[in-house]
PDB file of C-alpha atoms and ligand atoms in Angstrom:
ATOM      1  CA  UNK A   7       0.000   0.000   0.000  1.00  0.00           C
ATOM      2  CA  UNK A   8       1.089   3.515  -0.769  1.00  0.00           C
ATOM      3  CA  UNK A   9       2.371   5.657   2.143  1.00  0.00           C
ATOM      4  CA  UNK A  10       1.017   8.890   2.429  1.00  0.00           C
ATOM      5  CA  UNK A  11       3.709  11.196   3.801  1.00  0.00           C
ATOM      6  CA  UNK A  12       1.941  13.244   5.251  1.00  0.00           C
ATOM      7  CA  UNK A  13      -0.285  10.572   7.181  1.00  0.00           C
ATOM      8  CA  UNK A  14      -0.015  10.373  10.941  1.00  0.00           C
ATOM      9  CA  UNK A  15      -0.634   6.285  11.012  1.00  0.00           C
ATOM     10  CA  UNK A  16       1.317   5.259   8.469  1.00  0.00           C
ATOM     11  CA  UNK A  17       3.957   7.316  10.575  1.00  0.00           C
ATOM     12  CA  UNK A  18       3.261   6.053  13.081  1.00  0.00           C
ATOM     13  CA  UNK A  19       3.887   2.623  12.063  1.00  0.00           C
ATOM     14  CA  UNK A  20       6.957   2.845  10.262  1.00  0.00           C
ATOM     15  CA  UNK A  21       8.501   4.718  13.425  1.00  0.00           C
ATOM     16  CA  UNK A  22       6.850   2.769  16.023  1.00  0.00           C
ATOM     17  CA  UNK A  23       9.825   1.541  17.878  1.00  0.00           C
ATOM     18  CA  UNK A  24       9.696  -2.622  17.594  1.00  0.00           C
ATOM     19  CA  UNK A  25       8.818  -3.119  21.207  1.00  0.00           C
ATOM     20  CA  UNK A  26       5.675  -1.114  20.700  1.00  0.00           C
ATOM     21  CA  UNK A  27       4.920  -2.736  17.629  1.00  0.00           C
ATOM     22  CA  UNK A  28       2.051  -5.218  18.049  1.00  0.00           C
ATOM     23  CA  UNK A  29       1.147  -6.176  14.458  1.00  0.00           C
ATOM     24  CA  UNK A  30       2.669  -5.083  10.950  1.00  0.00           C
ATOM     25  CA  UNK A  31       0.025  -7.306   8.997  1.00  0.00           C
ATOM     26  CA  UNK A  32      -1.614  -6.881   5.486  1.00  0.00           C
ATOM     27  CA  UNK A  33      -5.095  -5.847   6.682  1.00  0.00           C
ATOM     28  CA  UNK A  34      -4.920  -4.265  10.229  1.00  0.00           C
ATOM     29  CA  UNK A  35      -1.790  -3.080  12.219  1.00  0.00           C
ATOM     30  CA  UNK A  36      -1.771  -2.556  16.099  1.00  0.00           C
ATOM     31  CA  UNK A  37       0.782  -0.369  18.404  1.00  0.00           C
ATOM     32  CA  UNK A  38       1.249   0.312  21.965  1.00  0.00           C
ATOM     33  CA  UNK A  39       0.505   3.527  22.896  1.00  0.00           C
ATOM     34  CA  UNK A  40       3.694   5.213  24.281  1.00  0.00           C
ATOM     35  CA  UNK A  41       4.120   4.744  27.632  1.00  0.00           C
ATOM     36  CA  UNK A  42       0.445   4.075  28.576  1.00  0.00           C
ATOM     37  CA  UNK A  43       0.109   0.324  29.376  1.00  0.00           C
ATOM     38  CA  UNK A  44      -2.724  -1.817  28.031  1.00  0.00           C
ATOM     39  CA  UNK A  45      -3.655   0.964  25.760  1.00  0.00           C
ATOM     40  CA  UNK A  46      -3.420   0.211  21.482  1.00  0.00           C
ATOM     41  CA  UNK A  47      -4.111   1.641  18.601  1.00  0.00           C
ATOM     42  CA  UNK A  48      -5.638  -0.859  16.031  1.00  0.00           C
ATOM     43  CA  UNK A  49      -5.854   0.520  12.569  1.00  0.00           C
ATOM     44  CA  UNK A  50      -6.750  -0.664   8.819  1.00  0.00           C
ATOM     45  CA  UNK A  51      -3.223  -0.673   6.508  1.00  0.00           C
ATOM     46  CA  UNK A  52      -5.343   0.471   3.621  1.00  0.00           C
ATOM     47  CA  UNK A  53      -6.211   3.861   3.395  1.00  0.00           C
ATOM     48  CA  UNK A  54     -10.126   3.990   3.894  1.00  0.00           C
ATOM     49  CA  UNK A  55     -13.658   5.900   3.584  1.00  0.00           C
ATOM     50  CA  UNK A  56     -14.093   4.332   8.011  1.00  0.00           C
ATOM     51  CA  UNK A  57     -15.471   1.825   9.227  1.00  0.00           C
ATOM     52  CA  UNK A  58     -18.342   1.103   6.266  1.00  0.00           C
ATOM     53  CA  UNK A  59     -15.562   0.842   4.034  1.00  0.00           C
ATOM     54  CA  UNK A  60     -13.197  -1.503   5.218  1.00  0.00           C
ATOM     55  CA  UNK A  61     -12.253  -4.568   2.504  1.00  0.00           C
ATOM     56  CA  UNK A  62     -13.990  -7.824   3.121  1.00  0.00           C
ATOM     57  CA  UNK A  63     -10.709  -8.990   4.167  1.00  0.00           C
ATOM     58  CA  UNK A  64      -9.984  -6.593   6.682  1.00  0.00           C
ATOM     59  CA  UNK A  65     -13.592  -6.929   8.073  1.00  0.00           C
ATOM     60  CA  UNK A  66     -13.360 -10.621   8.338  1.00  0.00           C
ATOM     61  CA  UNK A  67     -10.566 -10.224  10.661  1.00  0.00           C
ATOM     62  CA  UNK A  68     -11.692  -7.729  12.418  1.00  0.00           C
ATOM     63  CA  UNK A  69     -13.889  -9.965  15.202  1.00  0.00           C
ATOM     64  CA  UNK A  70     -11.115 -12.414  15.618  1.00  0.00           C
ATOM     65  CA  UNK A  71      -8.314  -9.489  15.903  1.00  0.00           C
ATOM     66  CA  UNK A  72     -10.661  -7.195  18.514  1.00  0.00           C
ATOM     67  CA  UNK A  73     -10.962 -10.512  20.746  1.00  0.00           C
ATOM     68  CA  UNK A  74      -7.398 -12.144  20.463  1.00  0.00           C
ATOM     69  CA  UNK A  75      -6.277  -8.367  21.760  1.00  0.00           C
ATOM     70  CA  UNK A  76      -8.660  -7.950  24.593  1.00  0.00           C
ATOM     71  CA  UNK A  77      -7.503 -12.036  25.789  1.00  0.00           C
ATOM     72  CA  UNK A  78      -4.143 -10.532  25.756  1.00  0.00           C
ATOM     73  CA  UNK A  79      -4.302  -7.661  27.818  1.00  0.00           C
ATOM     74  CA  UNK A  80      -7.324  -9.570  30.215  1.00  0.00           C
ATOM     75  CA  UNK A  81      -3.983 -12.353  30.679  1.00  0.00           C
ATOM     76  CA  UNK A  82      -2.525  -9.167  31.273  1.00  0.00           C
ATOM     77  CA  UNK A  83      -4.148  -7.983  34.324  1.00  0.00           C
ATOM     78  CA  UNK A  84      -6.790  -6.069  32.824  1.00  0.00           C
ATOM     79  CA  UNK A  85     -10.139  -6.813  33.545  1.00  0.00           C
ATOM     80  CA  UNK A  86     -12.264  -5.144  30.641  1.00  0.00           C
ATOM     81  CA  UNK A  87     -11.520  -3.915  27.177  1.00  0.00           C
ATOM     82  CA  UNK A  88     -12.797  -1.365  25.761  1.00  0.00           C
ATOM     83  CA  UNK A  89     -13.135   0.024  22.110  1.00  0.00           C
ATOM     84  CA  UNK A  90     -13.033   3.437  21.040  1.00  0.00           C
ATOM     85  CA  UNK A  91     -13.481   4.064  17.510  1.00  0.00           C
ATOM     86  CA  UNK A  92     -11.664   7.207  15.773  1.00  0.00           C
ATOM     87  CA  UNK A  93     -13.380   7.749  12.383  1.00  0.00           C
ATOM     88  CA  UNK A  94     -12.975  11.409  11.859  1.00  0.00           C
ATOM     89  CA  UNK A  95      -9.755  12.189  11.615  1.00  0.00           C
ATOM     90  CA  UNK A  96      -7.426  10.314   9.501  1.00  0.00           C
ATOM     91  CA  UNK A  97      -7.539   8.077   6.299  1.00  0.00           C
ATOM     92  CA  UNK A  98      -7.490   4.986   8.534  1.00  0.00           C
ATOM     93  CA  UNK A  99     -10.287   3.754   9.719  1.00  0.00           C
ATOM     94  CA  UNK A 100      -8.900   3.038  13.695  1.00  0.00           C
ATOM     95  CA  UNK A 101      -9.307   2.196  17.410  1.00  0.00           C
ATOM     96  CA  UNK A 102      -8.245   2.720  20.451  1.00  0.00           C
ATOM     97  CA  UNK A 103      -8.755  -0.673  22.565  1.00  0.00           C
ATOM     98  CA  UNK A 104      -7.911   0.460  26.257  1.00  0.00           C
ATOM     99  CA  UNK A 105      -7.451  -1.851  29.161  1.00  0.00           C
ATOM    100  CA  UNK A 106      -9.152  -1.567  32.007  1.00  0.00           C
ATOM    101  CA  UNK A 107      -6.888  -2.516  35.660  1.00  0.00           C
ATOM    102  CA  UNK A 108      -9.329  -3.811  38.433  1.00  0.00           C
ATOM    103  CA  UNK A 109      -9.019  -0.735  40.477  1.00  0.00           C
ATOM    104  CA  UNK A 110      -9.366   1.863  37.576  1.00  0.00           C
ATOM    105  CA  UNK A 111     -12.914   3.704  37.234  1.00  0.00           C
ATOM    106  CA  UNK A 112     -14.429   2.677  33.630  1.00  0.00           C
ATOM    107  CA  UNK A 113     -13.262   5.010  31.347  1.00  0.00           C
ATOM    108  CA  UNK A 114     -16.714   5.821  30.158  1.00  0.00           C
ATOM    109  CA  UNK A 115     -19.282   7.945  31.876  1.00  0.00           C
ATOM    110  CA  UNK A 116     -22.548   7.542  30.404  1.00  0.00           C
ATOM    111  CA  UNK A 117     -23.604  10.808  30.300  1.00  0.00           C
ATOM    112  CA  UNK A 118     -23.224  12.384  26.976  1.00  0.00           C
ATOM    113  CA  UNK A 119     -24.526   9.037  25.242  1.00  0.00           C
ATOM    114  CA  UNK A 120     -27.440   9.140  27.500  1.00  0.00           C
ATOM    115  CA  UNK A 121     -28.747  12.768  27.007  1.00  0.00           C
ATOM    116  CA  UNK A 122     -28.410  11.763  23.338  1.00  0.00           C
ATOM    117  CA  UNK A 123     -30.793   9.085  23.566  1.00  0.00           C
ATOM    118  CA  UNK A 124     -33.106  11.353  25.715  1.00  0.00           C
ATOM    119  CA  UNK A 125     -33.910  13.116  22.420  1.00  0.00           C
ATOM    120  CA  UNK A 126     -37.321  12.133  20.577  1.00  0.00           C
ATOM    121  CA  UNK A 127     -36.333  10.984  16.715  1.00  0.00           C
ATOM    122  CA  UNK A 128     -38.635   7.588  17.219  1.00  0.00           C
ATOM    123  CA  UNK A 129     -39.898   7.689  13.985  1.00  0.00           C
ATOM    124  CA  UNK A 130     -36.215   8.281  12.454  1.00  0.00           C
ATOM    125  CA  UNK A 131     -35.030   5.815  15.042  1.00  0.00           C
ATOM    126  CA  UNK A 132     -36.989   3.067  13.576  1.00  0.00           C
ATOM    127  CA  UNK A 133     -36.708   3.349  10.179  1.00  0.00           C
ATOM    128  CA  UNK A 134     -32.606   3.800  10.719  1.00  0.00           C
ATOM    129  CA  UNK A 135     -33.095   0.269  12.278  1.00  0.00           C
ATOM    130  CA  UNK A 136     -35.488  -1.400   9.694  1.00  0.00           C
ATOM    131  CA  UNK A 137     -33.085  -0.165   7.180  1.00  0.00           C
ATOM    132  CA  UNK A 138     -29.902  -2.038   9.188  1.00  0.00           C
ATOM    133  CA  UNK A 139     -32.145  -4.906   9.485  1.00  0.00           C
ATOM    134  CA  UNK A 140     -32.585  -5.476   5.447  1.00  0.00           C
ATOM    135  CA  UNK A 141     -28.689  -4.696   5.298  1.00  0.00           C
ATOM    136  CA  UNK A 142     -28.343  -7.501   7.282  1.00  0.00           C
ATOM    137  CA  UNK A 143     -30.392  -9.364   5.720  1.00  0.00           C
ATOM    138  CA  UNK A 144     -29.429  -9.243   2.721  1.00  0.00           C
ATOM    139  CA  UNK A 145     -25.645  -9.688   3.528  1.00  0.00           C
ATOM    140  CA  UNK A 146     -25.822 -13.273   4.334  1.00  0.00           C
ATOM    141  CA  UNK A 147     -25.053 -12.822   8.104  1.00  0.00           C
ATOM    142  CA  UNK A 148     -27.249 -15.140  10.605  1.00  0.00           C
ATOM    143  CA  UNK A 149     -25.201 -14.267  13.375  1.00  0.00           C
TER     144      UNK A 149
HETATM  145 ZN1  LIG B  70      -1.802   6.113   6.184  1.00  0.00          ZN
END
């Protein structure tokens, strides 16, 4: 795949020093965030549109990857995994997967999600999910 000079992840890859480098593979590549332990970032090697246009191959890995990583860091000592998704700002679709320690606070609050879903779009809300549902449908998945 063609580098992008001026692209922070594919930087960041190539000058990830080798002991933070988690994966270098053809579809996704992980690092370890500086010195912040049990905290990755998990990115697609191609440059992308996010997450609804990641290859098939890429996508097909993606499940297996997001739970081989959070078995790591649980035989690590953390407790939860969680998984941030970065769309917005680079050509990458990425995400942070952050460990959680037993005696750490989760790293969400709930707040600004809930007062989200305190507003009334019902009638926008269902058709959004009728529409998912023939997606689904109609891509083969059962699961
Ligand atoms: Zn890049």
């Amino acid at each position: 795949m063609p580098r992008h000079a001026d692209c922070k992840i594919c930087t960041m890859l190539e000058t990830a020093p080798p002991e933070n480098l988690v994966l270098d593979g053809e579809h996704w590549g992980v690092v370890a965030m500086r010195e912040a332990a049990g905290v990755l970032m998990v990115f697609t090697r191609d440059h992308d549109q996010g997450v609804g246009s990641i290859s098939d191959a890429a996508a097909a890995g993606f499940g297996p990857l997001i739970k081989t990583l959070s078995a790591g860091l649980s035989a690590s000592g953390f407790e939860k995994t969680s998984v941030i998704s970065l769309g917005d700002n680079a050509v990458h679709t990425h995400f942070m997967l952050v460990g959680r320690k037993p005696a750490d606070a989760p790293i969400f609050d709930n707040t600004p999600l809930m007062a989200r879903l305190a507003c009334k779009e019902g009638e926008r809300a269902r058709a959004v999910a009728g529409r998912l549902r023939d997606g689904l449908k109609n891509s083969g998945l059962t699961a």
